Amino acid sequence: MGDVRPIDSLSHTRRHSEAVKSLSIWGDTLRAERIWREIIAQDSLYAPALYALAGLRHVDAEEALDLASAAYHADSSNKWYGHRYGAMLLDRNHYDDALKVYKRLMQIDTRDVSTYYYLSNIYHIKRMP
């Protein structure tokens, strides 16, 4: 039937840790980005790498939004992914989509004050009660 191998998530976790160390300790953005892109090439749903790439400053804005969206949709229970995606949607005035994300974030953590802030901002902009 062909050579179909299961995705090695432990390997991805190790590689992701390498990338985080490269960026955080050594300031090597290029190496970190290369590692994350390699991980995504092997597993397009590996949310930690998608999230990290979306946060790099030199990544094109549209690509960053796509990466943040993919990370959020791969794991919509992670509030960090949701906040990054929601903020990017707000930056681009995609208020309806941002509203859905922040409502989901309210379900995840009802005590997160920043979610209330962003929701109230969206309600104000859309002139919603």
PDB file of C-alpha atoms in Angstrom:
ATOM      1  CA  MET A   1       0.000   0.000   0.000  1.00  0.00           C
ATOM      2  CA  GLY A   2       2.874   2.425   0.067  1.00  0.00           C
ATOM      3  CA  ASP A   3       5.138   3.751   2.737  1.00  0.00           C
ATOM      4  CA  VAL A   4       2.829   5.549   5.154  1.00  0.00           C
ATOM      5  CA  ARG A   5       4.463   6.279   8.472  1.00  0.00           C
ATOM      6  CA  PRO A   6       2.641   7.717  11.471  1.00  0.00           C
ATOM      7  CA  ILE A   7       3.526  11.238  12.522  1.00  0.00           C
ATOM      8  CA  ASP A   8       6.129  11.259  15.275  1.00  0.00           C
ATOM      9  CA  SER A   9       4.752  13.906  17.642  1.00  0.00           C
ATOM     10  CA  LEU A  10       7.520  13.309  20.189  1.00  0.00           C
ATOM     11  CA  SER A  11      10.093  14.173  17.541  1.00  0.00           C
ATOM     12  CA  HIS A  12       8.128  17.322  16.715  1.00  0.00           C
ATOM     13  CA  THR A  13       8.070  18.259  20.393  1.00  0.00           C
ATOM     14  CA  ARG A  14      11.827  17.869  20.646  1.00  0.00           C
ATOM     15  CA  ARG A  15      12.378  19.883  17.474  1.00  0.00           C
ATOM     16  CA  HIS A  16       9.976  22.551  18.693  1.00  0.00           C
ATOM     17  CA  SER A  17      11.936  22.780  21.947  1.00  0.00           C
ATOM     18  CA  GLU A  18      15.117  23.193  19.886  1.00  0.00           C
ATOM     19  CA  ALA A  19      13.523  26.044  17.979  1.00  0.00           C
ATOM     20  CA  VAL A  20      12.360  27.767  21.155  1.00  0.00           C
ATOM     21  CA  LYS A  21      15.867  27.499  22.615  1.00  0.00           C
ATOM     22  CA  SER A  22      17.382  28.830  19.396  1.00  0.00           C
ATOM     23  CA  LEU A  23      15.136  31.849  19.517  1.00  0.00           C
ATOM     24  CA  SER A  24      15.063  32.497  23.268  1.00  0.00           C
ATOM     25  CA  ILE A  25      18.612  31.675  24.289  1.00  0.00           C
ATOM     26  CA  TRP A  26      20.708  32.306  21.209  1.00  0.00           C
ATOM     27  CA  GLY A  27      18.474  34.829  19.409  1.00  0.00           C
ATOM     28  CA  ASP A  28      18.723  32.762  16.225  1.00  0.00           C
ATOM     29  CA  THR A  29      15.428  33.596  14.555  1.00  0.00           C
ATOM     30  CA  LEU A  30      16.385  32.053  11.223  1.00  0.00           C
ATOM     31  CA  ARG A  31      17.237  28.659  12.733  1.00  0.00           C
ATOM     32  CA  ALA A  32      14.061  28.663  14.800  1.00  0.00           C
ATOM     33  CA  GLU A  33      11.972  29.554  11.773  1.00  0.00           C
ATOM     34  CA  ARG A  34      13.643  26.833   9.676  1.00  0.00           C
ATOM     35  CA  ILE A  35      12.908  24.207  12.333  1.00  0.00           C
ATOM     36  CA  TRP A  36       9.275  25.275  12.690  1.00  0.00           C
ATOM     37  CA  ARG A  37       8.765  25.218   8.924  1.00  0.00           C
ATOM     38  CA  GLU A  38      10.285  21.723   8.777  1.00  0.00           C
ATOM     39  CA  ILE A  39       7.868  20.563  11.472  1.00  0.00           C
ATOM     40  CA  ILE A  40       4.889  22.048   9.628  1.00  0.00           C
ATOM     41  CA  ALA A  41       6.040  20.440   6.378  1.00  0.00           C
ATOM     42  CA  GLN A  42       5.805  17.082   8.155  1.00  0.00           C
ATOM     43  CA  ASP A  43       2.651  17.847  10.168  1.00  0.00           C
ATOM     44  CA  SER A  44       0.570  20.791   9.003  1.00  0.00           C
ATOM     45  CA  LEU A  45      -1.536  20.652  12.188  1.00  0.00           C
ATOM     46  CA  TYR A  46       1.293  20.966  14.725  1.00  0.00           C
ATOM     47  CA  ALA A  47      -0.186  23.954  16.535  1.00  0.00           C
ATOM     48  CA  PRO A  48       2.838  25.007  18.647  1.00  0.00           C
ATOM     49  CA  ALA A  49       4.957  25.553  15.525  1.00  0.00           C
ATOM     50  CA  LEU A  50       2.108  27.334  13.715  1.00  0.00           C
ATOM     51  CA  TYR A  51       1.597  29.618  16.718  1.00  0.00           C
ATOM     52  CA  ALA A  52       5.308  30.385  17.039  1.00  0.00           C
ATOM     53  CA  LEU A  53       5.725  31.190  13.349  1.00  0.00           C
ATOM     54  CA  ALA A  54       2.691  33.488  13.433  1.00  0.00           C
ATOM     55  CA  GLY A  55       4.414  35.529  16.135  1.00  0.00           C
ATOM     56  CA  LEU A  56       7.645  36.170  14.258  1.00  0.00           C
ATOM     57  CA  ARG A  57       7.923  39.829  13.315  1.00  0.00           C
ATOM     58  CA  HIS A  58       9.350  39.330   9.862  1.00  0.00           C
ATOM     59  CA  VAL A  59       6.643  36.903   8.686  1.00  0.00           C
ATOM     60  CA  ASP A  60       4.305  38.458   6.105  1.00  0.00           C
ATOM     61  CA  ALA A  61       1.071  39.719   7.714  1.00  0.00           C
ATOM     62  CA  GLU A  62      -1.227  37.531   5.611  1.00  0.00           C
ATOM     63  CA  GLU A  63       0.878  34.438   6.222  1.00  0.00           C
ATOM     64  CA  ALA A  64       0.940  35.235   9.951  1.00  0.00           C
ATOM     65  CA  LEU A  65      -2.860  35.429   9.979  1.00  0.00           C
ATOM     66  CA  ASP A  66      -3.095  32.089   8.138  1.00  0.00           C
ATOM     67  CA  LEU A  67      -0.652  30.507  10.601  1.00  0.00           C
ATOM     68  CA  ALA A  68      -2.508  31.897  13.615  1.00  0.00           C
ATOM     69  CA  SER A  69      -5.789  30.652  12.176  1.00  0.00           C
ATOM     70  CA  ALA A  70      -4.344  27.186  11.586  1.00  0.00           C
ATOM     71  CA  ALA A  71      -2.959  27.031  15.150  1.00  0.00           C
ATOM     72  CA  TYR A  72      -6.282  28.135  16.630  1.00  0.00           C
ATOM     73  CA  HIS A  73      -8.316  25.698  14.545  1.00  0.00           C
ATOM     74  CA  ALA A  74      -5.898  22.852  15.321  1.00  0.00           C
ATOM     75  CA  ASP A  75      -6.420  23.462  19.061  1.00  0.00           C
ATOM     76  CA  SER A  76      -9.279  25.853  19.808  1.00  0.00           C
ATOM     77  CA  SER A  77      -9.067  25.067  23.520  1.00  0.00           C
ATOM     78  CA  ASN A  78      -5.710  26.853  23.848  1.00  0.00           C
ATOM     79  CA  LYS A  79      -6.270  30.418  24.984  1.00  0.00           C
ATOM     80  CA  TRP A  80      -2.840  31.605  23.769  1.00  0.00           C
ATOM     81  CA  TYR A  81      -3.640  30.514  20.227  1.00  0.00           C
ATOM     82  CA  GLY A  82      -7.044  32.156  20.490  1.00  0.00           C
ATOM     83  CA  HIS A  83      -5.696  35.449  21.768  1.00  0.00           C
ATOM     84  CA  ARG A  84      -3.079  35.701  19.014  1.00  0.00           C
ATOM     85  CA  TYR A  85      -5.619  34.842  16.303  1.00  0.00           C
ATOM     86  CA  GLY A  86      -8.243  37.169  17.758  1.00  0.00           C
ATOM     87  CA  ALA A  87      -5.796  40.069  17.974  1.00  0.00           C
ATOM     88  CA  MET A  88      -4.729  39.545  14.365  1.00  0.00           C
ATOM     89  CA  LEU A  89      -8.357  39.519  13.268  1.00  0.00           C
ATOM     90  CA  LEU A  90      -8.997  42.764  15.147  1.00  0.00           C
ATOM     91  CA  ASP A  91      -5.932  44.367  13.543  1.00  0.00           C
ATOM     92  CA  ARG A  92      -7.487  43.642  10.144  1.00  0.00           C
ATOM     93  CA  ASN A  93     -10.993  44.772  11.162  1.00  0.00           C
ATOM     94  CA  HIS A  94     -12.475  41.263  10.852  1.00  0.00           C
ATOM     95  CA  TYR A  95     -14.825  41.921  13.746  1.00  0.00           C
ATOM     96  CA  ASP A  96     -17.344  39.138  13.100  1.00  0.00           C
ATOM     97  CA  ASP A  97     -14.634  36.473  13.072  1.00  0.00           C
ATOM     98  CA  ALA A  98     -12.900  38.034  16.083  1.00  0.00           C
ATOM     99  CA  LEU A  99     -16.201  38.028  17.971  1.00  0.00           C
ATOM    100  CA  LYS A 100     -16.489  34.251  17.492  1.00  0.00           C
ATOM    101  CA  VAL A 101     -12.940  33.714  18.732  1.00  0.00           C
ATOM    102  CA  TYR A 102     -13.380  35.877  21.826  1.00  0.00           C
ATOM    103  CA  LYS A 103     -16.709  34.250  22.670  1.00  0.00           C
ATOM    104  CA  ARG A 104     -14.894  30.911  22.547  1.00  0.00           C
ATOM    105  CA  LEU A 105     -12.170  32.337  24.783  1.00  0.00           C
ATOM    106  CA  MET A 106     -14.858  33.331  27.299  1.00  0.00           C
ATOM    107  CA  GLN A 107     -15.894  29.674  27.482  1.00  0.00           C
ATOM    108  CA  ILE A 108     -12.295  28.600  28.058  1.00  0.00           C
ATOM    109  CA  ASP A 109     -11.465  31.087  30.832  1.00  0.00           C
ATOM    110  CA  THR A 110     -14.227  33.250  32.288  1.00  0.00           C
ATOM    111  CA  ARG A 111     -11.758  35.075  34.550  1.00  0.00           C
ATOM    112  CA  ASP A 112      -9.498  36.439  31.804  1.00  0.00           C
ATOM    113  CA  VAL A 113      -9.980  40.201  31.975  1.00  0.00           C
ATOM    114  CA  SER A 114      -8.404  40.811  28.567  1.00  0.00           C
ATOM    115  CA  THR A 115     -11.123  38.750  26.898  1.00  0.00           C
ATOM    116  CA  TYR A 116     -13.785  40.986  28.460  1.00  0.00           C
ATOM    117  CA  TYR A 117     -11.885  44.023  27.237  1.00  0.00           C
ATOM    118  CA  TYR A 118     -11.670  42.797  23.643  1.00  0.00           C
ATOM    119  CA  LEU A 119     -15.289  41.662  23.597  1.00  0.00           C
ATOM    120  CA  SER A 120     -16.481  45.019  24.875  1.00  0.00           C
ATOM    121  CA  ASN A 121     -14.341  46.743  22.250  1.00  0.00           C
ATOM    122  CA  ILE A 122     -15.884  44.631  19.481  1.00  0.00           C
ATOM    123  CA  TYR A 123     -19.399  45.282  20.822  1.00  0.00           C
ATOM    124  CA  HIS A 124     -18.664  48.997  20.869  1.00  0.00           C
ATOM    125  CA  ILE A 125     -17.284  49.049  17.326  1.00  0.00           C
ATOM    126  CA  LYS A 126     -20.222  47.021  15.981  1.00  0.00           C
ATOM    127  CA  ARG A 127     -22.669  49.109  18.032  1.00  0.00           C
ATOM    128  CA  MET A 128     -24.001  46.032  19.770  1.00  0.00           C
ATOM    129  CA  PRO A 129     -25.614  46.177  23.231  1.00  0.00           C
TER     130      PRO A 129
END
